[in-house]
Coordinates of C-alpha atoms in Angstrom, one line a residue:
M1284 CA 140.7 105.4 35.6
D1285 CA 142.4 107.1 33.1
L1286 CA 145.2 109.2 34.7
S1287 CA 147.5 109.2 31.3
A1288 CA 146.7 113.1 30.8
I1289 CA 148.6 114.2 33.6
P1290 CA 152.0 115.2 32.7
H1291 CA 155.3 114.2 34.4
T1292 CA 156.1 118.0 35.4
P1293 CA 156.0 120.0 38.6
G1294 CA 152.7 121.6 39.2
V1295 CA 149.3 121.7 41.3
Y1296 CA 146.4 119.2 41.7
L1297 CA 143.4 119.8 43.1
M1298 CA 140.6 117.4 44.2
R1299 CA 137.2 117.8 44.2
D1300 CA 134.0 116.0 45.1
R1301 CA 131.0 115.1 42.8
N1302 CA 129.6 118.9 43.4
A1303 CA 132.9 120.4 42.3
N1304 CA 133.7 121.7 45.9
I1305 CA 137.6 121.5 46.5
L1306 CA 138.6 119.1 49.2
Y1307 CA 142.0 119.0 48.9
V1308 CA 145.0 121.4 46.8
G1309 CA 148.7 119.5 46.7
K1310 CA 151.9 120.3 45.1
A1311 CA 153.9 117.5 43.4
R1312 CA 157.8 117.6 41.5
D1313 CA 155.7 114.7 39.3
L1314 CA 152.0 115.7 38.7
A1315 CA 151.4 112.4 37.2
K1316 CA 153.5 110.3 39.8
R1317 CA 152.0 111.8 43.0
V1318 CA 148.1 111.7 41.8
G1319 CA 148.5 108.5 40.4
S1320 CA 149.6 107.2 44.0
Y1321 CA 146.5 108.1 45.7
F1322 CA 144.5 105.5 43.6
A1323 CA 147.1 103.0 42.9
V1324 CA 145.2 99.6 43.9
S1325 CA 148.2 98.3 46.2
R1326 CA 148.6 101.3 48.2
D1327 CA 147.8 101.0 52.2
H1328 CA 146.5 104.7 52.9
S1329 CA 146.3 106.0 56.3
A1330 CA 143.0 106.6 57.5
K1331 CA 143.2 110.6 56.6
I1332 CA 143.9 109.8 52.9
A1333 CA 141.5 106.5 52.8
A1334 CA 138.7 109.1 53.8
L1335 CA 139.8 111.7 50.8
V1336 CA 140.2 109.2 48.1
A1337 CA 136.7 107.7 48.7
S1338 CA 135.0 111.3 48.1
I1339 CA 137.0 112.2 45.3
H1340 CA 135.4 112.5 41.7
H1341 CA 137.3 114.8 40.0
V1342 CA 141.1 115.9 39.7
D1343 CA 142.3 119.3 38.0
Y1344 CA 145.7 119.9 37.9
L1345 CA 147.6 123.5 36.7
P1346 CA 151.4 122.6 35.3
A1347 CA 153.9 124.6 36.8
A1348 CA 157.4 125.6 35.6
S1349 CA 159.0 124.7 38.8
E1350 CA 159.0 123.1 42.0
R1351 CA 159.3 126.6 43.4
E1352 CA 156.8 128.1 41.3
A1353 CA 154.4 125.1 42.3
L1354 CA 154.7 125.9 45.6
I1355 CA 154.1 129.3 45.2
M1356 CA 150.7 128.4 43.4
E1357 CA 150.0 126.0 46.0
Q1358 CA 150.3 128.3 48.9
S1359 CA 148.1 130.8 47.3
I1360 CA 145.1 128.7 46.1
I1361 CA 145.0 127.2 49.6
R1362 CA 145.5 130.5 51.4
R1363 CA 142.8 132.0 48.9
L1364 CA 140.1 128.8 49.4
Q1365 CA 140.7 127.3 52.5
P1366 CA 140.2 124.0 51.3
Y1367 CA 137.9 121.3 53.5
F1368 CA 141.0 118.6 53.8
N1369 CA 144.0 121.0 53.8
T1370 CA 142.1 123.1 56.6
M1371 CA 141.5 120.1 58.7
W1372 CA 144.5 118.3 58.9
K1373 CA 146.7 121.1 60.4
D1374 CA 145.3 120.0 63.4
D1375 CA 143.3 117.1 62.8
K1376 CA 144.4 115.6 66.2
S1377 CA 141.3 117.1 67.6
Y1378 CA 138.7 115.8 65.6
P1379 CA 137.5 112.5 66.4
Y1380 CA 137.8 109.0 64.5
L1381 CA 134.8 106.2 64.0
K1382 CA 136.0 103.0 65.7
L1383 CA 134.6 99.6 64.8
T1384 CA 135.9 97.2 67.2
W1385 CA 136.0 94.1 65.0
K1386 CA 138.3 92.0 67.3
E1387 CA 135.4 91.6 69.3
D1388 CA 132.8 88.5 69.2
F1389 CA 129.8 91.5 68.5
P1390 CA 131.8 94.7 67.0
R1391 CA 130.6 98.0 68.6
L1392 CA 131.0 101.3 66.7
F1393 CA 131.7 104.9 68.1
L1394 CA 133.6 108.0 67.9
T1395 CA 137.0 108.2 69.8
R1396 CA 139.7 110.5 69.6
R1397 CA 142.3 108.2 70.5
V1398 CA 143.8 105.4 67.3
V1399 CA 145.8 102.7 68.7
K1400 CA 147.0 99.5 67.3
D1401 CA 144.4 97.1 68.7
G1402 CA 142.7 95.1 65.9
S1403 CA 140.2 98.2 65.7
K1404 CA 139.3 99.8 62.2
Y1405 CA 139.1 103.5 61.9
F1406 CA 137.2 105.8 60.0
G1407 CA 138.0 109.4 59.8
P1408 CA 138.8 111.9 61.4
Y1409 CA 135.6 113.4 61.0
P1410 CA 135.6 117.5 61.8
N1411 CA 131.9 117.8 62.2
V1412 CA 131.0 115.6 65.0
G1413 CA 127.1 116.8 65.3
Q1414 CA 126.7 115.5 61.4
V1415 CA 128.0 112.1 62.3
R1416 CA 126.5 111.5 65.2
R1417 CA 123.1 112.5 63.6
L1418 CA 124.1 110.8 60.4
L1419 CA 124.9 106.8 62.7
R1420 CA 121.7 107.7 64.7
Y1421 CA 119.5 107.7 61.7
L1422 CA 121.3 104.8 59.9
W1423 CA 121.0 102.5 63.4
K1424 CA 117.2 103.5 63.8
Q1425 CA 116.4 102.4 60.1
H1426 CA 118.2 99.3 61.0
L1427 CA 120.6 99.4 58.3
F1428 CA 123.5 98.6 60.6
P1429 CA 121.8 98.0 63.7
L1430 CA 124.9 97.6 66.3
R1431 CA 124.6 97.0 69.8
P1432 CA 125.3 100.7 71.4
C1433 CA 126.3 99.3 75.1
R1434 CA 129.6 99.2 76.3
Y1435 CA 128.7 95.8 77.9
D1436 CA 131.9 93.0 77.9
F1437 CA 130.2 89.6 76.7
S1438 CA 131.5 87.0 73.8
E1439 CA 129.9 84.5 72.0
K1440 CA 131.2 81.9 75.1
H1441 CA 130.2 84.0 77.4
P1442 CA 126.9 85.5 77.1
L1443 CA 125.6 88.5 79.4
P1444 CA 123.6 87.4 82.7
M1445 CA 120.1 87.6 81.7
E1446 CA 119.7 90.3 85.1
K1447 CA 121.6 92.8 83.4
V1448 CA 120.2 92.6 80.0
K1449 CA 116.2 93.0 81.8
D1450 CA 117.7 96.7 82.4
C1451 CA 118.2 97.4 78.7
L1452 CA 115.8 99.6 77.1
Y1453 CA 117.0 98.7 73.3
Y1454 CA 116.8 95.0 74.2
H1455 CA 112.8 95.6 75.1
T1456 CA 112.5 98.0 72.3
K1457 CA 113.5 95.3 70.0
E1458 CA 116.0 98.2 68.5
C1459 CA 119.1 96.2 69.4
P1460 CA 119.9 92.8 67.8
A1461 CA 120.4 91.8 71.0
P1462 CA 123.6 89.3 70.9
C1463 CA 124.1 89.3 74.6
V1464 CA 121.3 86.9 74.9
Q1465 CA 121.7 85.4 71.3
R1466 CA 119.1 86.6 69.9
I1467 CA 121.2 86.8 66.7
S1468 CA 124.2 84.3 66.0
K1469 CA 127.6 85.8 66.3
D1470 CA 127.9 85.2 62.2
D1471 CA 124.9 87.2 61.3
Y1472 CA 125.9 90.1 63.6
R1473 CA 129.2 90.8 61.8
N1474 CA 127.8 90.4 58.4
L1475 CA 126.0 93.5 59.8
A1476 CA 129.4 95.1 60.9
R1477 CA 130.6 94.1 57.7
E1478 CA 128.0 95.9 56.0
A1479 CA 128.6 99.1 58.5
E1480 CA 132.5 98.7 57.2
L1481 CA 131.5 98.7 53.8
F1482 CA 129.1 101.6 54.2
L1483 CA 132.1 103.7 55.6
R1484 CA 134.3 102.8 53.4
G1485 CA 132.2 103.9 50.2
N1486 CA 129.8 101.2 49.4
F1487 CA 126.5 103.1 49.8
K1488 CA 124.3 101.3 47.5
P1489 CA 121.7 99.8 50.2
L1490 CA 121.5 103.8 52.0
I1491 CA 121.0 105.0 48.6
D1492 CA 118.1 102.7 47.7
T1493 CA 116.4 103.3 51.1
W1494 CA 116.8 107.5 50.1
Q1495 CA 115.2 107.1 47.1
K1496 CA 112.3 105.4 48.4
E1497 CA 111.8 107.7 51.4
M1498 CA 112.5 110.8 48.8
K1499 CA 109.6 109.7 46.8
E1500 CA 107.3 109.0 50.1
A1501 CA 108.4 112.7 51.0
S1502 CA 107.3 114.2 47.6
A1503 CA 104.2 112.2 47.7
A1504 CA 103.3 113.3 51.2
Q1505 CA 104.2 116.6 50.2
N1506 CA 107.5 117.4 52.4
Y1507 CA 109.1 119.0 50.2
E1508 CA 111.5 120.1 52.6
R1509 CA 112.6 116.7 53.9
A1510 CA 112.5 115.2 49.8
G1511 CA 115.1 118.7 49.3
Q1512 CA 117.6 117.2 52.0
L1513 CA 117.2 113.1 50.8
R1514 CA 118.0 114.5 47.0
D1515 CA 121.0 116.3 48.7
N1516 CA 121.9 113.8 50.9
L1517 CA 121.5 111.8 47.2
A1518 CA 123.7 113.9 45.5
A1519 CA 126.6 113.4 48.0
L1520 CA 126.4 109.8 48.1
Q1521 CA 126.1 109.0 44.7
H1522 CA 129.5 110.3 43.6
M1523 CA 131.1 107.0 44.9
E1524 CA 129.8 105.1 42.6
E1525 CA 131.0 107.2 39.7
R1526 CA 134.6 107.5 38.2
V1527 CA 136.8 110.0 38.7
T1528 CA 138.0 112.4 35.7
V1529 CA 140.8 114.5 34.9
R1530 CA 141.5 117.8 33.6
Q1531 CA 143.9 120.4 32.9
I1532 CA 142.5 124.1 34.3
D1533 CA 143.3 127.7 34.8
L1534 CA 143.7 129.3 38.0
S1535 CA 141.0 131.9 37.2
D1536 CA 138.4 128.7 36.5
V1537 CA 139.1 127.5 40.6
L1538 CA 139.0 131.2 41.6
D1539 CA 135.5 131.5 39.8
R1540 CA 133.6 128.3 41.1
V1541 CA 135.0 129.9 44.4
D1542 CA 133.1 133.1 43.8
R1543 CA 129.9 131.1 42.6
S1544 CA 130.1 129.5 46.1
R1545 CA 130.7 132.3 48.0
A1546 CA 127.9 134.3 46.6
I1547 CA 125.2 131.1 47.2
T1548 CA 126.5 131.3 50.8
D1549 CA 125.8 135.4 50.8
L1550 CA 122.4 135.3 49.4
Q1551 CA 121.6 132.4 52.0
K1552 CA 122.7 135.0 54.8
A1553 CA 121.4 137.9 53.3
L1554 CA 117.4 136.7 53.0
D1555 CA 117.8 134.5 56.2
L1556 CA 117.4 130.9 54.4
K1557 CA 117.4 127.8 56.0
R1558 CA 118.9 126.4 53.1
P1559 CA 121.4 127.3 50.9
P1560 CA 119.6 128.4 47.4
I1561 CA 121.3 125.7 45.5
R1562 CA 118.8 126.0 42.7
I1563 CA 116.9 129.2 42.0
E1564 CA 114.3 129.5 39.4
C1565 CA 113.2 132.9 37.9
F1566 CA 110.3 134.2 36.4
D1567 CA 109.9 137.7 34.4
I1568 CA 107.3 139.0 32.1
S1569 CA 107.3 140.5 28.6
H1570 CA 105.2 142.4 26.4
I1571 CA 104.8 145.6 24.0
Q1572 CA 101.8 147.5 25.6
G1573 CA 100.3 144.3 26.5
V1574 CA 100.2 142.7 23.3
E1575 CA 101.3 138.5 22.8
T1576 CA 102.4 138.9 26.5
V1577 CA 104.6 135.8 27.5
A1578 CA 106.9 134.6 30.5
S1579 CA 110.2 132.9 31.0
M1580 CA 111.2 130.7 33.5
V1581 CA 115.1 130.3 33.9
A1582 CA 117.2 127.5 36.2
F1583 CA 120.5 128.1 38.3
E1584 CA 121.9 125.3 40.1
R1585 CA 125.3 126.2 42.2
G1586 CA 125.6 129.9 40.4
E1587 CA 125.2 128.4 36.7
P1588 CA 122.7 128.1 34.3
K1589 CA 120.9 124.8 33.6
K1590 CA 119.3 125.8 30.3
D1591 CA 117.5 121.9 29.9
D1592 CA 115.3 122.9 32.7
Y1593 CA 114.2 126.7 31.2
R1594 CA 110.7 127.1 30.4
K1595 CA 108.4 129.2 28.1
F1596 CA 104.9 130.4 29.0
K1597 CA 102.3 132.3 26.7
I1598 CA 99.8 134.0 29.0
K1599 CA 96.2 132.4 28.6
T1600 CA 93.9 133.9 30.8
V1601 CA 95.1 138.0 31.0
R1602 CA 94.5 140.7 28.8
G1603 CA 95.9 144.0 28.0
I1604 CA 98.4 145.0 30.8
D1605 CA 98.7 143.3 33.9
D1606 CA 101.8 142.0 34.8
F1607 CA 100.6 141.3 38.5
A1608 CA 98.0 138.7 36.9
S1609 CA 100.3 137.3 34.5
M1610 CA 102.8 136.5 37.0
A1611 CA 100.2 134.8 39.2
E1612 CA 99.3 133.1 35.9
V1613 CA 103.2 131.2 35.0
V1614 CA 104.2 130.9 38.7
G1615 CA 100.8 128.8 39.3
R1616 CA 100.7 127.0 36.5
R1617 CA 104.7 126.0 37.0
Y1618 CA 104.3 124.9 40.8
R1619 CA 101.0 123.6 40.3
R1620 CA 102.3 120.9 37.9
L1621 CA 105.5 120.2 40.2
H1622 CA 103.1 119.9 43.1
A1623 CA 101.0 117.3 40.8
E1624 CA 104.0 115.0 39.6
K1625 CA 105.2 115.4 43.4
S1626 CA 108.8 116.5 41.9
V1627 CA 111.4 118.6 44.2
L1628 CA 111.0 122.3 44.7
P1629 CA 113.8 124.9 44.1
D1630 CA 115.7 126.5 47.1
L1631 CA 114.3 130.0 46.0
V1632 CA 111.6 131.5 43.6
L1633 CA 113.4 134.6 42.2
I1634 CA 110.8 137.2 40.7
D1635 CA 111.7 140.0 38.4
G1636 CA 110.0 143.0 39.4
G1637 CA 109.0 144.8 42.5
K1638 CA 106.4 144.8 45.6
G1639 CA 103.2 143.9 43.4
Q1640 CA 105.1 140.9 41.4
L1641 CA 106.3 139.7 44.6
S1642 CA 102.8 139.7 46.3
A1643 CA 101.0 138.1 43.1
A1644 CA 103.5 135.2 43.3
Y1645 CA 103.6 134.6 46.9
A1646 CA 100.1 134.7 47.1
V1647 CA 99.7 131.7 44.8
L1648 CA 102.1 129.9 46.0
S1649 CA 101.0 129.9 49.4
T1650 CA 97.3 128.5 47.8
I1651 CA 98.9 125.8 46.1
L1652 CA 101.8 124.5 48.4
G1653 CA 100.8 126.2 51.9
K1654 CA 103.7 125.7 54.5
A1655 CA 105.9 123.7 51.6
S1656 CA 106.2 126.5 49.5
P1657 CA 109.9 127.5 49.0
P1658 CA 111.2 131.0 49.6
V1659 CA 110.4 133.1 47.3
A1660 CA 111.9 137.2 46.7
S1661 CA 111.7 139.7 44.2
L1662 CA 114.8 142.2 42.6
A1663 CA 113.2 145.4 41.7
K1664 CA 115.5 146.5 38.5
Q1665 CA 115.3 150.6 39.3
D1666 CA 117.3 150.0 42.9
E1667 CA 118.6 147.0 42.6
E1668 CA 116.2 146.1 46.1
L1669 CA 115.5 142.6 47.0
F1670 CA 112.0 142.5 48.3
L1671 CA 110.6 139.8 50.7
P1672 CA 107.3 138.7 51.2
Q1673 CA 105.4 140.7 54.0
K1674 CA 108.2 143.1 55.1
S1675 CA 107.9 146.5 54.1
Q1676 CA 111.6 147.1 54.1
S1677 CA 113.4 146.3 51.3
I1678 CA 117.2 145.0 51.2
R1679 CA 119.9 146.7 49.9
L1680 CA 123.1 144.7 49.0
P1681 CA 126.5 146.2 48.6
K1682 CA 127.2 147.0 44.7
D1683 CA 130.4 144.3 45.1
S1684 CA 128.0 142.0 47.1
P1685 CA 128.7 138.6 45.2
A1686 CA 124.9 137.9 46.4
L1687 CA 124.0 140.5 44.4
H1688 CA 126.0 139.7 41.0
L1689 CA 124.3 136.6 41.5
V1690 CA 120.5 137.3 41.8
Q1691 CA 121.3 140.2 39.1
R1692 CA 122.5 137.4 36.4
V1693 CA 119.9 135.2 36.9
R1694 CA 117.5 137.7 36.8
D1695 CA 119.4 139.3 33.7
E1696 CA 119.0 135.6 32.1
A1697 CA 115.3 135.2 32.8
H1698 CA 114.8 139.1 31.1
R1699 CA 116.7 137.9 28.1
F1700 CA 115.0 134.5 27.5
A1701 CA 111.8 136.4 27.9
I1702 CA 112.4 139.2 25.3
T1703 CA 114.0 136.6 23.1
F1704 CA 110.3 134.4 23.1
H1705 CA 108.3 137.5 22.8
R1706 CA 110.4 138.9 19.8
Q1707 CA 110.0 135.5 18.2
R1708 CA 106.2 135.6 18.8
R1709 CA 105.6 139.0 17.6
A1710 CA 107.8 138.0 14.2
K1711 CA 105.2 134.7 13.6
R1712 CA 102.5 137.1 14.1
L1713 CA 103.5 139.3 11.6
L1714 CA 104.2 136.7 9.3
A1715 CA 101.0 135.3 9.8

């Protein structure tokens, strides 16, 4: 990792994950030394710091004129952004850790709120207990590291009495490797425990392989919601295998990214979506009196345009002026193709138009994808109203709403892209 670009001056540093979410904000008298200390090979980090370092993918920094200025900047950014680890560490005594009882012949893995020097290995703390429990349950059931769930006290020399084993459901279903009756050797079992430790320290390769396979199977089975969840899980894990990048930023960069994140969250609430609309695909129709009718599709991810995924459409089946039929055609062509390719669907389909365009798009999506269809909404330009399928009342967001600004930006980009393509087609026709 090259940290040579970081200056030996006072300043503030921001640790980000793979998706550019800000994890932690700190100040330093010497930025280069402070940031470097996180990644020193010889450094024996606490469990808290280890959890942070394992999640870092980007390091941004803001030079300051003095330590006092750095302090003021740090406090201002933390107050505005409420970074994950800054917030968590204020009261981390209330959060549990994962404990791997390494000194036992057959280690156990479980949640605890007490960290003691007993030879065990601790990971955490974790603020979202429910998510950690679900992840552990999933990994255990998938036999990626099925450590024993019981609390029985036994060892290699002193196995568990058979009368106790007979009462164990996991023994009979073979969900547990049953070291209590030596169904698995001590060495093999400890290898499972070692794999669990590697995973908790960030070695995600086995899990990534499994989730990639499951994502393909979910897409093939048209379970697009599950495929989307696995896509997000993979994105969260794969950052562990990538190098950390470093750059100098302006404070405005930080605030812009936070605003985009808030816009996505606000839009999810406004439309009552099950998932945050990380990826939005938006469609627009363009023509002049029904001549050279074309359509555009633009894609936004995390509030930013993803231009490599933009698409242009020439209308093939509609004659004259019929925006509803044209919208149905292009939406149908787009999602029939994704369905055939078993590709992951967007989190939200946005239509430029009112109820008519929305109804046309919703009908064709329902026909092609059924219950697997992604949420769809339309934005009518006249009053900037949002419409949802089968709902008579429109949604009017406040003019200063981040969610409204996001959908307007996406809609305007789709409109610009469609008009540009239409003009190109007209010019080509005139020159022919």
